[in-house]
Amino acid sequence: MKIGLISDVHANLPALETVLDDMPTVDRIYCAGDVVGYNPWPADCVERVRDVAAATVRGNHDRTVETPERYRANRMAEAGLERAKASLSADQRDWIGDLPRTETFGGDRYLLAHSHPAAEREDAYIYPDDFPTLDRHMGEYDGIVLGHTHVQGVREVAGGFVCNPGSVGQPRDGDPRAGYAVLDTTADGADAVETHRVEYDIDSVAEAVRKADLPDLTAERLYEGE
């Protein structure tokens, strides 16, 4: 079985559509959270992810749609969440509010979470170099899929793998191209995951950011992948 892995869409519809167009044929798609935030298309991205993903877990931005003021120290985050709160329908807000913290898939062989798999460390940033520290969380899993850092990577851990498919809508690893990954459930360890990057129309997103009166830095950072 081939499984598409996406994360951190962050309301960037052109990036999401480009990723979905570029993705090879897969049997399922799973999303590691943060569908909304930062960019201008929260409602469109919620609908698109609902349509294509077999399961989605909640990210920190998804969890904070109703309380954007919690990000007052980060105007980019606060503004994106204010737009999401104003734009999402009641049904969309219910959907995003009901997202689980974690999910399993592939016959429970794989764990999907937005950040750290332990509930007490929710929102902790786990970068690729930190993936080996999750060895005790592997248990019977063949793999753990995370998002949150916007840094793409895969490492072999405890005979399985830990993977961040990269951010669709706001990469922060120095590569402005949208990121995703494809899991081959017939393979083992890190060889089971193939990471992908694809160029998308950043100019159109930057123009939409300005028209939506979102912070200029929201657009500027897309060009740098930061």
Short mmCIF file of C-alpha atoms in Angstrom, two decimals:
data_model
loop_
_atom_site.label_atom_id
_atom_site.label_comp_id
_atom_site.label_asym_id
_atom_site.label_seq_id
_atom_site.Cartn_x
_atom_site.Cartn_y
_atom_site.Cartn_z
CA MET A 1 0.00 0.00 0.00
CA LYS A 2 1.19 3.52 -0.80
CA ILE A 3 0.23 6.29 1.62
CA GLY A 4 0.59 10.02 1.07
CA LEU A 5 1.70 12.05 4.09
CA ILE A 6 1.09 15.80 4.42
CA SER A 7 1.36 18.28 7.27
CA ASP A 8 1.27 21.98 8.13
CA VAL A 9 -0.87 23.12 5.21
CA HIS A 10 -1.44 26.42 7.03
CA ALA A 11 -4.24 27.68 4.79
CA ASN A 12 -2.00 27.79 1.70
CA LEU A 13 -4.34 26.51 -1.00
CA PRO A 14 -2.02 26.90 -4.03
CA ALA A 15 0.66 24.88 -2.25
CA LEU A 16 -1.85 22.20 -1.22
CA GLU A 17 -3.29 21.84 -4.71
CA THR A 18 0.21 21.64 -6.20
CA VAL A 19 1.21 18.92 -3.73
CA LEU A 20 -1.92 16.91 -4.48
CA ASP A 21 -1.31 17.26 -8.23
CA ASP A 22 2.34 16.23 -7.86
CA MET A 23 1.74 13.30 -5.52
CA PRO A 24 1.98 9.90 -7.20
CA THR A 25 -1.01 7.58 -7.02
CA VAL A 26 -1.57 6.56 -3.40
CA ASP A 27 -4.17 4.45 -1.60
CA ARG A 28 -4.69 6.86 1.31
CA ILE A 29 -3.58 10.29 2.47
CA TYR A 30 -2.99 11.23 6.12
CA CYS A 31 -2.48 14.73 7.50
CA ALA A 32 -0.37 15.51 10.56
CA GLY A 33 -2.22 18.70 11.44
CA ASP A 34 -2.18 22.49 11.26
CA VAL A 35 -4.57 22.77 8.35
CA VAL A 36 -5.19 26.45 9.17
CA GLY A 37 -3.15 29.47 10.24
CA TYR A 38 -0.92 32.10 8.64
CA ASN A 39 -2.21 32.10 5.04
CA PRO A 40 -5.46 33.34 3.39
CA TRP A 41 -7.46 30.17 2.61
CA PRO A 42 -8.42 28.41 5.87
CA ALA A 43 -11.92 27.35 4.80
CA ASP A 44 -10.80 26.10 1.38
CA CYS A 45 -7.99 24.08 2.91
CA VAL A 46 -10.23 22.56 5.55
CA GLU A 47 -12.61 21.40 2.83
CA ARG A 48 -9.82 20.06 0.64
CA VAL A 49 -8.15 18.16 3.47
CA ARG A 50 -11.50 16.78 4.62
CA ASP A 51 -12.05 15.57 1.08
CA VAL A 52 -8.71 13.86 0.49
CA ALA A 53 -7.40 12.74 3.90
CA ALA A 54 -8.47 9.47 5.49
CA ALA A 55 -7.55 10.98 8.88
CA THR A 56 -6.18 14.24 10.21
CA VAL A 57 -4.82 15.01 13.68
CA ARG A 58 -5.03 18.40 15.35
CA GLY A 59 -2.18 20.84 15.30
CA ASN A 60 -1.58 23.72 17.69
CA HIS A 61 -3.13 26.20 15.23
CA ASP A 62 -6.13 23.94 14.65
CA ARG A 63 -6.57 23.80 18.41
CA THR A 64 -6.46 27.58 18.78
CA VAL A 65 -8.93 28.74 16.12
CA GLU A 66 -11.37 29.94 18.78
CA THR A 67 -8.70 31.76 20.81
CA PRO A 68 -6.29 33.52 18.40
CA GLU A 69 -5.34 35.96 21.16
CA ARG A 70 -3.23 33.19 22.66
CA TYR A 71 -0.72 34.01 19.90
CA ARG A 72 -0.64 37.75 20.63
CA ALA A 73 3.15 37.61 20.90
CA ASN A 74 3.32 36.38 17.27
CA ARG A 75 1.29 38.68 15.04
CA MET A 76 1.63 36.39 11.99
CA ALA A 77 0.11 33.48 13.90
CA GLU A 78 -2.56 35.60 15.57
CA ALA A 79 -3.65 37.21 12.30
CA GLY A 80 -3.89 33.86 10.52
CA LEU A 81 -6.01 32.44 13.30
CA GLU A 82 -8.25 35.52 13.36
CA ARG A 83 -8.89 34.95 9.66
CA ALA A 84 -9.62 31.28 10.29
CA LYS A 85 -12.05 32.10 13.10
CA ALA A 86 -13.87 34.59 10.85
CA SER A 87 -13.82 32.40 7.73
CA LEU A 88 -14.69 28.88 8.86
CA SER A 89 -18.31 27.78 8.83
CA ALA A 90 -19.88 26.28 11.94
CA ASP A 91 -19.50 22.81 10.40
CA GLN A 92 -15.85 23.41 9.59
CA ARG A 93 -15.18 24.71 13.10
CA ASP A 94 -16.85 21.62 14.55
CA TRP A 95 -14.70 19.38 12.34
CA ILE A 96 -11.46 21.07 13.30
CA GLY A 97 -12.48 21.15 16.96
CA ASP A 98 -13.11 17.41 16.97
CA LEU A 99 -9.76 16.39 15.48
CA PRO A 100 -7.92 13.81 17.63
CA ARG A 101 -4.50 14.46 19.14
CA THR A 102 -3.14 11.23 17.66
CA GLU A 103 -4.35 8.56 15.26
CA THR A 104 -3.11 5.20 14.09
CA PHE A 105 -3.31 3.89 10.54
CA GLY A 106 -2.15 1.04 8.36
CA GLY A 107 -3.63 -1.61 10.63
CA ASP A 108 -2.29 0.27 13.69
CA ARG A 109 1.28 -0.15 12.42
CA TYR A 110 1.85 3.62 12.22
CA LEU A 111 1.24 6.50 14.65
CA LEU A 112 0.22 9.95 13.42
CA ALA A 113 0.70 13.01 15.67
CA HIS A 114 1.30 16.70 15.12
CA SER A 115 4.17 17.09 17.55
CA HIS A 116 5.49 14.86 20.34
CA PRO A 117 3.49 11.63 20.66
CA ALA A 118 3.32 11.95 24.48
CA ALA A 119 0.29 13.96 25.64
CA GLU A 120 2.29 15.72 28.36
CA ARG A 121 4.71 17.04 25.71
CA GLU A 122 2.14 18.25 23.22
CA ASP A 123 3.54 21.14 21.15
CA ALA A 124 7.18 20.13 21.77
CA TYR A 125 9.33 20.64 18.69
CA ILE A 126 10.94 17.40 17.51
CA TYR A 127 13.43 18.10 14.73
CA PRO A 128 14.91 15.31 12.57
CA ASP A 129 18.09 15.20 14.67
CA ASP A 130 15.84 14.54 17.70
CA PHE A 131 13.97 11.65 16.11
CA PRO A 132 16.12 8.97 17.81
CA THR A 133 14.87 10.24 21.22
CA LEU A 134 11.45 8.83 20.30
CA ASP A 135 12.75 5.25 20.40
CA ARG A 136 10.82 4.44 23.57
CA HIS A 137 7.60 5.59 21.91
CA MET A 138 7.96 3.23 18.97
CA GLY A 139 6.49 0.28 20.88
CA GLU A 140 4.90 -1.99 18.31
CA TYR A 141 4.78 0.74 15.67
CA ASP A 142 6.66 0.45 12.40
CA GLY A 143 6.69 4.23 12.11
CA ILE A 144 5.76 7.56 13.68
CA VAL A 145 4.71 10.52 11.51
CA LEU A 146 5.02 14.04 12.94
CA GLY A 147 4.70 17.64 11.76
CA HIS A 148 4.96 20.92 13.68
CA THR A 149 8.58 21.92 12.98
CA HIS A 150 8.03 22.45 9.23
CA VAL A 151 11.37 20.68 8.72
CA GLN A 152 11.28 17.66 6.43
CA GLY A 153 13.19 14.54 7.43
CA VAL A 154 13.13 10.80 8.03
CA ARG A 155 15.32 8.69 10.30
CA GLU A 156 15.52 5.01 11.11
CA VAL A 157 14.64 4.52 14.78
CA ALA A 158 14.38 1.27 16.73
CA GLY A 159 13.99 -0.79 13.57
CA GLY A 160 11.26 1.47 12.24
CA PHE A 161 11.17 5.12 11.20
CA VAL A 162 10.22 8.58 12.38
CA CYS A 163 9.20 10.97 9.62
CA ASN A 164 8.21 14.59 9.16
CA PRO A 165 6.81 14.91 5.62
CA GLY A 166 7.62 18.61 5.64
CA SER A 167 5.29 21.57 5.50
CA VAL A 168 2.92 21.98 2.57
CA GLY A 169 2.18 25.64 3.22
CA GLN A 170 5.10 27.17 5.14
CA PRO A 171 8.42 25.29 4.94
CA ARG A 172 11.07 26.34 7.48
CA ASP A 173 14.07 24.28 6.39
CA GLY A 174 15.54 26.73 3.91
CA ASP A 175 13.73 25.19 0.94
CA PRO A 176 10.68 27.20 -0.15
CA ARG A 177 9.18 24.32 -2.12
CA ALA A 178 6.13 22.58 -0.63
CA GLY A 179 6.93 19.30 1.10
CA TYR A 180 5.21 15.94 1.41
CA ALA A 181 6.13 12.27 1.65
CA VAL A 182 4.97 8.88 0.42
CA LEU A 183 5.05 5.77 2.62
CA ASP A 184 5.40 2.31 1.11
CA THR A 185 4.01 -0.10 3.70
CA THR A 186 5.79 -3.05 2.07
CA ALA A 187 9.23 -1.59 2.89
CA ASP A 188 11.05 -1.43 6.24
CA GLY A 189 12.74 1.29 8.28
CA ALA A 190 13.58 4.65 6.75
CA ASP A 191 13.53 3.06 3.28
CA ALA A 192 9.75 2.94 3.60
CA VAL A 193 9.46 6.73 3.23
CA GLU A 194 10.27 8.84 0.20
CA THR A 195 10.26 12.62 0.70
CA HIS A 196 9.24 15.04 -2.05
CA ARG A 197 9.46 18.77 -2.75
CA VAL A 198 7.54 20.68 -5.39
CA GLU A 199 7.58 24.30 -6.55
CA TYR A 200 4.33 26.25 -6.41
CA ASP A 201 3.21 29.78 -7.23
CA ILE A 202 4.47 31.73 -4.23
CA ASP A 203 3.80 35.04 -5.97
CA SER A 204 0.06 34.33 -6.04
CA VAL A 205 0.10 33.52 -2.32
CA ALA A 206 2.05 36.69 -1.50
CA GLU A 207 -0.48 38.78 -3.44
CA ALA A 208 -3.39 37.10 -1.63
CA VAL A 209 -1.68 37.69 1.74
CA ARG A 210 -1.49 41.41 0.98
CA LYS A 211 -5.10 41.58 -0.21
CA ALA A 212 -6.23 39.82 2.96
CA ASP A 213 -4.36 42.39 5.11
CA LEU A 214 -2.26 39.68 6.67
CA PRO A 215 1.26 40.62 7.85
CA ASP A 216 3.78 41.20 5.07
CA LEU A 217 6.23 38.86 6.79
CA THR A 218 3.78 35.98 6.27
CA ALA A 219 4.42 36.31 2.53
CA GLU A 220 8.09 37.23 2.73
CA ARG A 221 9.11 34.15 4.64
CA LEU A 222 7.57 31.86 2.00
CA TYR A 223 10.23 32.95 -0.49
CA GLU A 224 12.99 31.99 1.93
CA GLY A 225 11.52 28.76 3.28
CA GLU A 226 11.79 30.04 6.84
#
